[in-house]
Coordinates of C-alpha atoms in Angstrom, one line a residue:
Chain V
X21 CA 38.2 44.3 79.2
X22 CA 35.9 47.5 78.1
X23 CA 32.2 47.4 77.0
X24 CA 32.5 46.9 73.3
X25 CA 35.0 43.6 73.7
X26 CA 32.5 42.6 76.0
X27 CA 29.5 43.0 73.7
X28 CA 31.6 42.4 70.4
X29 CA 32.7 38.0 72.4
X30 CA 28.6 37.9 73.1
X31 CA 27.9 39.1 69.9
X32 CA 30.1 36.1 68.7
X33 CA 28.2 34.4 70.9
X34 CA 25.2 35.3 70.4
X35 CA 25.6 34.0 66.7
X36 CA 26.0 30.5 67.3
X37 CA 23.2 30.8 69.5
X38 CA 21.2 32.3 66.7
X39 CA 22.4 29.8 63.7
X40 CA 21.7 26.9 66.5
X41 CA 17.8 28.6 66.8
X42 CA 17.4 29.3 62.9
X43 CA 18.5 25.7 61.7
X44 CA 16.7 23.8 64.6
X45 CA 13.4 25.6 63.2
X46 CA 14.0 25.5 59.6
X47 CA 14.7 21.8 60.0
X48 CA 12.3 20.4 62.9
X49 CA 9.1 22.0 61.6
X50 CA 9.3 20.3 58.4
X51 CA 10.4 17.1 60.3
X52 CA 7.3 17.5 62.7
X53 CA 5.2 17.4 60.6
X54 CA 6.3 14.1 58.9
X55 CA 6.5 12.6 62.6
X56 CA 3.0 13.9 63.0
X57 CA 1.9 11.8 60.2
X58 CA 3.6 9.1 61.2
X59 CA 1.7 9.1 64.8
X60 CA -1.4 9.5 62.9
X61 CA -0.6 6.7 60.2
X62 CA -3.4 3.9 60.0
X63 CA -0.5 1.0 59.6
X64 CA -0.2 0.5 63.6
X65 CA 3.7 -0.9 63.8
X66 CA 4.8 3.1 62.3
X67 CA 2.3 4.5 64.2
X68 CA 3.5 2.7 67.5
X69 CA 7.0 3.2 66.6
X70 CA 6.8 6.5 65.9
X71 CA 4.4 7.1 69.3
X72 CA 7.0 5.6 71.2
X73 CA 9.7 7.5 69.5
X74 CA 8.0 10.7 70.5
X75 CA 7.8 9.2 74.5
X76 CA 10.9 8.9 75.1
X77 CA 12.3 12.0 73.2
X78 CA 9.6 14.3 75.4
X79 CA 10.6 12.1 78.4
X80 CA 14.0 12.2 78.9
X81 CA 15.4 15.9 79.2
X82 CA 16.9 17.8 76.4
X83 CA 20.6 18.2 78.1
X84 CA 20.8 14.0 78.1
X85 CA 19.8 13.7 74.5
X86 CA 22.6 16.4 73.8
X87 CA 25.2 14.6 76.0
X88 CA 24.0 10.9 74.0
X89 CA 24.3 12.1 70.5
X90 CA 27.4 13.6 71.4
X91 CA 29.4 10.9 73.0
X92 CA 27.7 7.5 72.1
X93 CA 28.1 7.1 68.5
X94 CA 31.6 7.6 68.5
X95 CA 31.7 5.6 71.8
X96 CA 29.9 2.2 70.4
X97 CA 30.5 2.7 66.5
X98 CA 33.9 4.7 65.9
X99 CA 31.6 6.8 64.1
X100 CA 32.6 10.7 64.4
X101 CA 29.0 13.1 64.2
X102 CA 31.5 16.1 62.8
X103 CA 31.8 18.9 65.0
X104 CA 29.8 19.6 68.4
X105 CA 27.8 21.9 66.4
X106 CA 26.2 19.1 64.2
X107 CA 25.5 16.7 67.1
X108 CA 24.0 19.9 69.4
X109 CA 21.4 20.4 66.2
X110 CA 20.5 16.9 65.3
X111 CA 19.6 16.5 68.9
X112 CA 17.8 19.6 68.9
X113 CA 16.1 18.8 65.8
X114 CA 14.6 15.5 66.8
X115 CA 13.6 16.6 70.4
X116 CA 12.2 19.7 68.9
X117 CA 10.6 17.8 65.5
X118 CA 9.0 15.4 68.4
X119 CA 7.1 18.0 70.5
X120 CA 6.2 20.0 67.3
X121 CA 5.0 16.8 66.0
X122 CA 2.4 16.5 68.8
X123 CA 1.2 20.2 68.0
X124 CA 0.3 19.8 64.4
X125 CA -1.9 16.3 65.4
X126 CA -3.6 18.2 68.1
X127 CA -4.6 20.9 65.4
X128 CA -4.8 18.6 62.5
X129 CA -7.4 15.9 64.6
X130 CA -9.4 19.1 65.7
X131 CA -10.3 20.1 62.0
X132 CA -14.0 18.5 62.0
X133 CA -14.8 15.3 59.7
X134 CA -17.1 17.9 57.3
X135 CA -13.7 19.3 55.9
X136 CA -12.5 16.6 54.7
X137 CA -16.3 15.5 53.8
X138 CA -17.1 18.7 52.0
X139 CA -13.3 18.5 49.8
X140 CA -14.1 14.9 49.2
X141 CA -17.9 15.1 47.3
X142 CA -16.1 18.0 45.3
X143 CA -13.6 15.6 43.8
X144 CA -10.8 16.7 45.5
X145 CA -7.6 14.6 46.3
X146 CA -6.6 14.0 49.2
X147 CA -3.2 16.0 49.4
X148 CA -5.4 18.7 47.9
X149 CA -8.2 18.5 50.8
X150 CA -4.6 18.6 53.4
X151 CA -3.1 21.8 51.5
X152 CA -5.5 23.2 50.3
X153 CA -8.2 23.0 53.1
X154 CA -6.9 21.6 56.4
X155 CA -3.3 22.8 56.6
X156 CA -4.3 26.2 56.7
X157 CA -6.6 25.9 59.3
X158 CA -4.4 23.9 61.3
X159 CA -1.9 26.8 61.2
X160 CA -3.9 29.6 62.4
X161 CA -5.2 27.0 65.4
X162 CA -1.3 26.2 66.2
X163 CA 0.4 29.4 66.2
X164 CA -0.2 29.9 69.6
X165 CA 1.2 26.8 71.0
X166 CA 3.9 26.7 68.3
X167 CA 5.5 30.6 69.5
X168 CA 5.2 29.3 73.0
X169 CA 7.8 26.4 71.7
X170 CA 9.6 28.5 69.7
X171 CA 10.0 30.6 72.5
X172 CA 11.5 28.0 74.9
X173 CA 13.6 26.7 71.8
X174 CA 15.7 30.4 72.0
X175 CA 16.7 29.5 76.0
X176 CA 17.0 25.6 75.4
X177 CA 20.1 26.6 73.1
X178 CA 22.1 27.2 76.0
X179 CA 22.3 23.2 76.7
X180 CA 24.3 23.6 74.2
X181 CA 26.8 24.9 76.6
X182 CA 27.0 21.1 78.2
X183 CA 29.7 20.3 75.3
X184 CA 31.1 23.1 75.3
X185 CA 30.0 24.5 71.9
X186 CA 30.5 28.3 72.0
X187 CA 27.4 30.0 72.5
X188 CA 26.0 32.6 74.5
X189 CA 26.0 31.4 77.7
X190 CA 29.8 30.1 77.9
X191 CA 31.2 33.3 76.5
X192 CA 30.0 35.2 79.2
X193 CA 30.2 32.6 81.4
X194 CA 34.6 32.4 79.7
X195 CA 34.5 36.8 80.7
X196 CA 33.4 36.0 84.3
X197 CA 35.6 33.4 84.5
X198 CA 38.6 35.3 83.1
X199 CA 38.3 39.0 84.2
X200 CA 35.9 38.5 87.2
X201 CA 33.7 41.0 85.7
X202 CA 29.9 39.9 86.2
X203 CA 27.9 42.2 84.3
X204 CA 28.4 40.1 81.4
X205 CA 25.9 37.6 82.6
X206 CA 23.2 39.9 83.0
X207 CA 23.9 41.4 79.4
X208 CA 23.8 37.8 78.1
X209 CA 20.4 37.9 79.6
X210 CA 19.4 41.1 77.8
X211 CA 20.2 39.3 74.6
X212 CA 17.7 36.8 75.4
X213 CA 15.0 39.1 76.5
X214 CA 15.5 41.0 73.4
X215 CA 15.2 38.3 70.8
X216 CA 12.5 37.1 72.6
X217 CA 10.4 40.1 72.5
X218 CA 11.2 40.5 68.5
X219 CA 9.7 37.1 68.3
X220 CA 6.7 37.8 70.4
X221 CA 6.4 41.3 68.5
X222 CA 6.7 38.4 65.3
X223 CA 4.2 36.0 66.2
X224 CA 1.5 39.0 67.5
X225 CA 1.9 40.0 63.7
X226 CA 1.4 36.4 62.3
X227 CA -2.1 36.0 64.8
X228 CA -3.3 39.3 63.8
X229 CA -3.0 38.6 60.0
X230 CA -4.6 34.8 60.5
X231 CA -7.3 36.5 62.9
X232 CA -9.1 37.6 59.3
X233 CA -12.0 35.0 59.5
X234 CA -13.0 32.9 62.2
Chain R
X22 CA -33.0 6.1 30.0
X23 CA -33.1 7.3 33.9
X24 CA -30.3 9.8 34.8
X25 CA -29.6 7.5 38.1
X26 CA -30.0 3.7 38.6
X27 CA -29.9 2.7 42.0
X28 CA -30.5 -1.4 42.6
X29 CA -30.9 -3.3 46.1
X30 CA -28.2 -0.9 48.5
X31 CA -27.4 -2.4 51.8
X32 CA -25.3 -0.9 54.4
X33 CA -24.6 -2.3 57.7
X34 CA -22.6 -0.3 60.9
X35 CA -21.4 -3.6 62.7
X36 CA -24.7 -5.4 63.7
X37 CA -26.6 -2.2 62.9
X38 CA -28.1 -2.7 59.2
X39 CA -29.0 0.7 58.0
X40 CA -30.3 0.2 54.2
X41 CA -31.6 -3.1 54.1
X42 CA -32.0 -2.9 50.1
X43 CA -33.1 0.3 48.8
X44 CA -33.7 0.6 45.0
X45 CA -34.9 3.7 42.7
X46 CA -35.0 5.5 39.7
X47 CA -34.6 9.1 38.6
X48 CA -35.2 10.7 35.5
X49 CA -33.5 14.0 34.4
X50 CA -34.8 17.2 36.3
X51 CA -36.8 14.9 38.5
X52 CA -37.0 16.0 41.7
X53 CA -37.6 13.4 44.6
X54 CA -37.9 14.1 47.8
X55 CA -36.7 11.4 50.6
X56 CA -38.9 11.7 54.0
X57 CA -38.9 9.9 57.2
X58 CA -37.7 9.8 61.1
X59 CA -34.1 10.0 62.4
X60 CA -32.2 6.9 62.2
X61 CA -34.6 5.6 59.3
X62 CA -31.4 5.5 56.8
X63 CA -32.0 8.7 55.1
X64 CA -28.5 10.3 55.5
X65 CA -26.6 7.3 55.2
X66 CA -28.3 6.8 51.9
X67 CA -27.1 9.9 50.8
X68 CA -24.0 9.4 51.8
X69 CA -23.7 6.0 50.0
X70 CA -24.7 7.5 47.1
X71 CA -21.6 10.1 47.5
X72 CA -19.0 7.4 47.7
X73 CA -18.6 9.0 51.5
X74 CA -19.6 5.5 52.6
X75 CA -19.5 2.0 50.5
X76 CA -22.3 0.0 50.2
X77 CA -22.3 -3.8 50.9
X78 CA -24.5 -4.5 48.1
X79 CA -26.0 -3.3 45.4
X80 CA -25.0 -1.3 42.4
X81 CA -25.3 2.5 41.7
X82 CA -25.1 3.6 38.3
X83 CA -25.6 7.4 36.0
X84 CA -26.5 7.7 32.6
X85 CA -26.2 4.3 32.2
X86 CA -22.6 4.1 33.1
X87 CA -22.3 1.6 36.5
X88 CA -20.1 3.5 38.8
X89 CA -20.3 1.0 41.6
X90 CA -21.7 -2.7 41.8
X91 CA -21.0 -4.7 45.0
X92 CA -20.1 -7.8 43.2
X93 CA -17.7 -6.8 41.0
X94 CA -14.3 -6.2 43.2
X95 CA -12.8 -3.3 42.3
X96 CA -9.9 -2.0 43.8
X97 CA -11.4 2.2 43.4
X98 CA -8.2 4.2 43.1
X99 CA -8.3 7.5 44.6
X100 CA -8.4 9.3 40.8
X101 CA -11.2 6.8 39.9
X102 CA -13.5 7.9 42.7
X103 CA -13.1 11.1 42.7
X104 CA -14.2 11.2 39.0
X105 CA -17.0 9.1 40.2
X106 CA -17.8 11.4 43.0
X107 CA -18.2 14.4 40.7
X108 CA -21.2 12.9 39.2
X109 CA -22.7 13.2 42.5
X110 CA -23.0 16.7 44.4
X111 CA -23.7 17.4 48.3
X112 CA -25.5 20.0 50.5
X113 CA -24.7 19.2 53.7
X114 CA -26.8 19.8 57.1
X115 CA -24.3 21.9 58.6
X116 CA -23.2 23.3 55.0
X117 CA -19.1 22.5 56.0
X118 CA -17.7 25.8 53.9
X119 CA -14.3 26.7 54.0
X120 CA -13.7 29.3 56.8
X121 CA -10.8 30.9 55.3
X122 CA -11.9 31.3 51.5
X123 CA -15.0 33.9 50.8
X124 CA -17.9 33.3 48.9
X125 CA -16.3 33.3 45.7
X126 CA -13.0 31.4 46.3
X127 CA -15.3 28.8 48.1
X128 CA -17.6 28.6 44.8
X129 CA -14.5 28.4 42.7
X130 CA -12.2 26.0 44.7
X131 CA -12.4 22.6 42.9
X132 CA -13.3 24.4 39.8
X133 CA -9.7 26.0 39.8
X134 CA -8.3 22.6 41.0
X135 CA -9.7 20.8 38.6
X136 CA -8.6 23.2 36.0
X137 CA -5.0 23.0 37.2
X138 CA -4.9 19.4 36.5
X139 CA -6.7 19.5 33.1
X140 CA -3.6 21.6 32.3
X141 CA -1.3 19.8 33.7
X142 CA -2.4 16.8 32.3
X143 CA -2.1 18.6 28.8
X144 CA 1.1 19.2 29.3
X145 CA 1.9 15.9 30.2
X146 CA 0.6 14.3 26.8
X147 CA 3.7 16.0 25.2
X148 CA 5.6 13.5 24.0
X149 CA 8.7 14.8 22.4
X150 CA 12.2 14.2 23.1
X151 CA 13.5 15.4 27.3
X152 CA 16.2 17.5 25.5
X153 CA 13.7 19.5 23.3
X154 CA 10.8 19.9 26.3
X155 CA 14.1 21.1 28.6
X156 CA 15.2 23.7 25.8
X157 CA 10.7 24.7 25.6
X158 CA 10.9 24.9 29.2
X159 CA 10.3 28.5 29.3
X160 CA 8.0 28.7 26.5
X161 CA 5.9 25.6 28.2
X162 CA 5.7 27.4 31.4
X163 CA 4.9 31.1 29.6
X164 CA 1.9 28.4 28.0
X165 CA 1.0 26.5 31.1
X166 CA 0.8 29.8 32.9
X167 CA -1.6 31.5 30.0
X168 CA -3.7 28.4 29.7
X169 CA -4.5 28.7 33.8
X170 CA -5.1 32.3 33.7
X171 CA -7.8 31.4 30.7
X172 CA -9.4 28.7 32.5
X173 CA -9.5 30.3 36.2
X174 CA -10.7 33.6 34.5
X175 CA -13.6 31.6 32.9
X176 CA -13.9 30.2 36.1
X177 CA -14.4 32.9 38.0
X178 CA -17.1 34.3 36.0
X179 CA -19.2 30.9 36.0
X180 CA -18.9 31.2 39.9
X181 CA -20.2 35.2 40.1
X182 CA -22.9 33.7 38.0
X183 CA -24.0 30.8 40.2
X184 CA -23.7 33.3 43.1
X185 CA -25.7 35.3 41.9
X186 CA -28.7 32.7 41.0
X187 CA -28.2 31.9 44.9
X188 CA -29.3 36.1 45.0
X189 CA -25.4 36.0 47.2
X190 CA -24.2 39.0 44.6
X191 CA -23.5 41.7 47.5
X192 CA -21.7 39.0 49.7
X193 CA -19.4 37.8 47.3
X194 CA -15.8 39.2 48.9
X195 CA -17.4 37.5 52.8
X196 CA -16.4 35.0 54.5
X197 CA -18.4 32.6 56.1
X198 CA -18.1 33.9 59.7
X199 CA -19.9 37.0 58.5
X200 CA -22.9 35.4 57.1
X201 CA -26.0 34.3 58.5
X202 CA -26.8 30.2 58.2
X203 CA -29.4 30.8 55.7
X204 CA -27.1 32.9 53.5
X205 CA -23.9 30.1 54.5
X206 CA -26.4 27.2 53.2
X207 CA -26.7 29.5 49.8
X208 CA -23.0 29.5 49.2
X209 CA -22.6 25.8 50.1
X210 CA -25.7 25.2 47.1
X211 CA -23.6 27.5 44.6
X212 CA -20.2 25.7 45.6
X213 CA -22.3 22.2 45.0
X214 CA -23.8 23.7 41.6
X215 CA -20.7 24.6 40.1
X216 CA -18.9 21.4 39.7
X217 CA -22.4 20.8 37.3
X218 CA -23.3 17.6 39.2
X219 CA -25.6 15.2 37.6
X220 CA -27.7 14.6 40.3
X221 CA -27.4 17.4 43.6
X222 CA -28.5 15.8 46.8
X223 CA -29.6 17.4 49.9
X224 CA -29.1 16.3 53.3
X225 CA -31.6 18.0 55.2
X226 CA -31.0 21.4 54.1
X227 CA -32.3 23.5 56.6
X228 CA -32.5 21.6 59.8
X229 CA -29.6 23.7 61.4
X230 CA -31.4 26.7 60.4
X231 CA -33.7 29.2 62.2
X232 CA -37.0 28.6 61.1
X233 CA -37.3 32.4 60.0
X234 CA -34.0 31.4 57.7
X235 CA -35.2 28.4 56.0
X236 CA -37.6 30.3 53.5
X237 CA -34.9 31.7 51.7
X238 CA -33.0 28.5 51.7
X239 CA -35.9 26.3 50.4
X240 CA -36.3 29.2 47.6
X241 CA -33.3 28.7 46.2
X242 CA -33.9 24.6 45.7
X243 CA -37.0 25.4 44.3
X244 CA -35.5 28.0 41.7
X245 CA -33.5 25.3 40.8
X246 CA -36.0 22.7 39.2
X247 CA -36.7 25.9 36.6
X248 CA -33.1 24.9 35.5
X249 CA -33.9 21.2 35.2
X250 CA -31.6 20.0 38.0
X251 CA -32.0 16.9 38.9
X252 CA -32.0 16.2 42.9
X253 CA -32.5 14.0 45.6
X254 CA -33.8 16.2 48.9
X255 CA -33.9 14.3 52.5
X256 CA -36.0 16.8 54.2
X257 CA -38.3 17.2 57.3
X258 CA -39.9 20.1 55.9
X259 CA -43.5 18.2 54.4
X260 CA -45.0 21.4 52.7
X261 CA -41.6 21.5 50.7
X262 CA -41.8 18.2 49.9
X263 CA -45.3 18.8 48.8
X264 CA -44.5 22.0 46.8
X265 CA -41.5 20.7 44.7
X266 CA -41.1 17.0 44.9
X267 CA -42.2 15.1 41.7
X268 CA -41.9 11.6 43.7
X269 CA -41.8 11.2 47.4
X270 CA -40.2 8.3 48.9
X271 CA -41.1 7.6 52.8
X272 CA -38.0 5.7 55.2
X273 CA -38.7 3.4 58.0
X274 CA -36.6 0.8 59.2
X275 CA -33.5 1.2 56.5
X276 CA -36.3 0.2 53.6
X277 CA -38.4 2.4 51.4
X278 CA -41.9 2.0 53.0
X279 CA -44.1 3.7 50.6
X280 CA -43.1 6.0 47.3
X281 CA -45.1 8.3 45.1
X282 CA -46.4 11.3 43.5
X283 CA -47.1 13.9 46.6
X284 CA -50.8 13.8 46.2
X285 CA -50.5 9.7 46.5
X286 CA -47.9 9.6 49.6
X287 CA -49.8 13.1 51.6
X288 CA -53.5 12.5 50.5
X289 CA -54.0 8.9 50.4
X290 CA -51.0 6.9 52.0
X291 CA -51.3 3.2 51.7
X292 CA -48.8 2.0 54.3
X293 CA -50.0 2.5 57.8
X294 CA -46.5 3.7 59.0
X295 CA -46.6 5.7 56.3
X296 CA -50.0 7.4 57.7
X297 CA -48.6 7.7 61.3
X298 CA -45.4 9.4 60.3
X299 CA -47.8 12.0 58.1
X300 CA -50.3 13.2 60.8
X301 CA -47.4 14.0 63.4
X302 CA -46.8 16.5 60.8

């Protein structure tokens, strides 16, 4: 097996790794947010719920919540998730929707009380006060925590491997396997360490253009 | 008839009662001038009067119009006090501007919002057929869209006008990271003014400030009774309160100890608490 069938399998790879990494954002930030709300929520049963909610899914690791949405509901209800693929993201999605969740409270509760105070004796709403006031705030104070998780999120997607859904980390690890070549692993690595540093290059850009007022 | 009504306001914290029946009247441009220690119930009066906190008695009402009596119950929807609230404005101690906007989106904030919802609610009043406002669609939007651009244009130059009676002209594109508290403080006045409250209240407008900073700050206030604003200032500074105040009330104890003209509450104070608080200043 030469170089370019080598780097055209990780490429293959390396797209379900990507698709796994795009939808998992474009979904659990969103989500997050909602869950964030929910943690925050003065009715005390939601917010209890959704506090515990958020305990166990940033208590128990990442691989098990892959390995129970996987096998149990077709195990206890017959029901069939649809291919790995699906079951990999909506685990993904809830584990990362709960730790993103914890981010935006962290920035939301540290926006001081005059915000709101100020939006309010102007006759604003409150969902105008949120969008048009806090949220913005909150997003330059999160950035940095939220690259750090976005970060992690591009090496978690290799859990995925634990049912065997074909990304990155199994196709090199099917070449080694195969044509006892080992290179392949360290050139997985390389994909890694690349589309990290594009993100880091990203998120630098995204802090620079917030950093206009402080 | 007096531009604000206030009757018998109570307010209690858990055990702590902190207005223990405060009642006044203002008429229009009046300027009154609310003095007396920490913890005497200035702020929260203030406050109350703001909607920011709800009284547990009393009745507060403007031009006549009662916007909030204890003993009626009722259930204030979010739209209702807000429309309430813009009777009211407020300059806040530690002025609470929006760090991301600049001087002139600041000033021109709730103006735009408001704006957007006075269109919208336009639009809304049009009662024809769905079929035919789906076929306008376009044209509605092309309408909605030209009617904003009016409004926020008209906005905008109400805003550069209020900045400038603030003298803020040359720091309109700022943010507030890049002024000084004194020039902050002006912005938050000019963001308060342009709503055109009935009655603008101060909570102790330059107690965060450097004393060389305040000057500037008091100025402004003062320029404003030449435009016949009516305001309620909470404020430690006594020769300010002298200098512009047309009535003085003095605080103690979450009751109104002793009001007046200046000359009656400074020169010849009747209330003995009223004469201790005085000569500490």
């Amino acid at each position: 097996m030469d170089f370019s069938q080598v780097t055209y399998q990780l490429l293959e790879g390396f797209g379900t790794t990507v698709l796994l990494f795009v939808l998992t954002l474009v979904l659990a930030l969103p989500l997050g947010l909602l869950v964030a709300f929910g943690s925050m929520s003065k009715f005390k049963p939601l917010r209890w719920l959704t506090r515990t909610v958020v305990w166990i899914i940033r208590g128990t690791p990442l691989m098990l919540q892959v390995i129970v949405v996987f096998y149990v509901p077709g195990l206890l209800f017959g029901v069939n998730l649809g291919t790995r693929m699906t079951a990999v993201l909506v685990a993904f999605v809830i584990n990362y929707a709960c730790y993103f969740s914890e981010i935006y409270r962290g920035g939301i509760e540290s926006i001081s009380k005059g915000q709101y105070e100020a939006g309010q004796v102007l006759g604003m709403t409150k969902s105008q006060i949120f969008f048009k006031i806090v949220l913005f705030q909150v997003i330059k104070r999160i950035t940095a925590p939220i690259s750090n998780e976005v970060i992690t999120l591009v090496k978690d997607t290799s859990l995925a491997r634990v049912i065997a859904v074909g990304e990155l980390i199994l196709a090199s690890q099917d070449i080694v396997a195969t044509y006892g070549i080992i290179y392949p692993l360290f050139y997985s690595g390389v994909f890694y360490l690349l589309f990290c540093g594009l993100l880091t290059i990203m998120f630098n850009f995204i802090e620079k253009k917030l950093a206009y007022y402080h | 008839m007096p531009v604000l009504e206030v009757k018998n306001i109570k307010k209690s914290f858990g055990k702590l009662e902190v207005l223990k029946g405060i009642g006044f009247e203002l008429q229009k441009g009046e300027v009154l001038a609310i003095i007396g220690s920490s913890g005497s119930g200035k702020s929260t009066l203030l406050r109350v009067l703001n909607f920011l906190e709800k009284a547990d008695g009393g009745s507060i009402a403007v031009n006549g119009e009662t916007l909030y009596d204890a003993n009626i119950i009722n259930k204030n929807k979010d739209g209702d006090l807000r429309k309430k609230r813009l009777h009211f404005g407020l300059v806040f101690q530690s002025f609470h501007l929006f760090p991301q906007y600049n001087t002139l989106q600041n000033v021109s904030l709730a103006l735009n919002l408001l704006s957007k919802e006075k269109v919208r609610e336009m639009l809304r009043q049009d009662k024809r057929p769905f079929m035919t406002r789906l076929f306008a669609l376009p044209k509605t939007y092309k309408l909605y869209r030209d009617m904003l651009k009016k409004e926020m244009t008209a906005n905008r130059e109400k805003a550069i006008k209020i900045i400038e009676r603030v003298g803020l002209s040359d720091k309109i594109d700022c943010y507030p990271f890049q002024l000084s508290g004194g020039q902050q403080q002006r912005v938050a006045i000019a963001r308060a003014l342009a709503l055109e409250p009935d009655i603008l209240c101060f909570d102790e407008p330059t107690s965060a400030l450097d004393p060389e900073l305040t000057g500037e700050v008091l100025k402004v206030i003062k320029d404003l009774k030449n435009y016949n604003s009516t305001m309620i200032v909470v404020t430690h500074e006594m020769e300010f309160a002298k200098d512009v105040a047309d009535r003085v009330i003095f605080m103690c104890d979450g009751k109104i100890e002793e009001t007046g003209t200046p000359e009656e509450v400074f020169g010849n104070p009747k209330s003995e608490r009223t004469k201790q608080f005085i000569t500490r200043f």
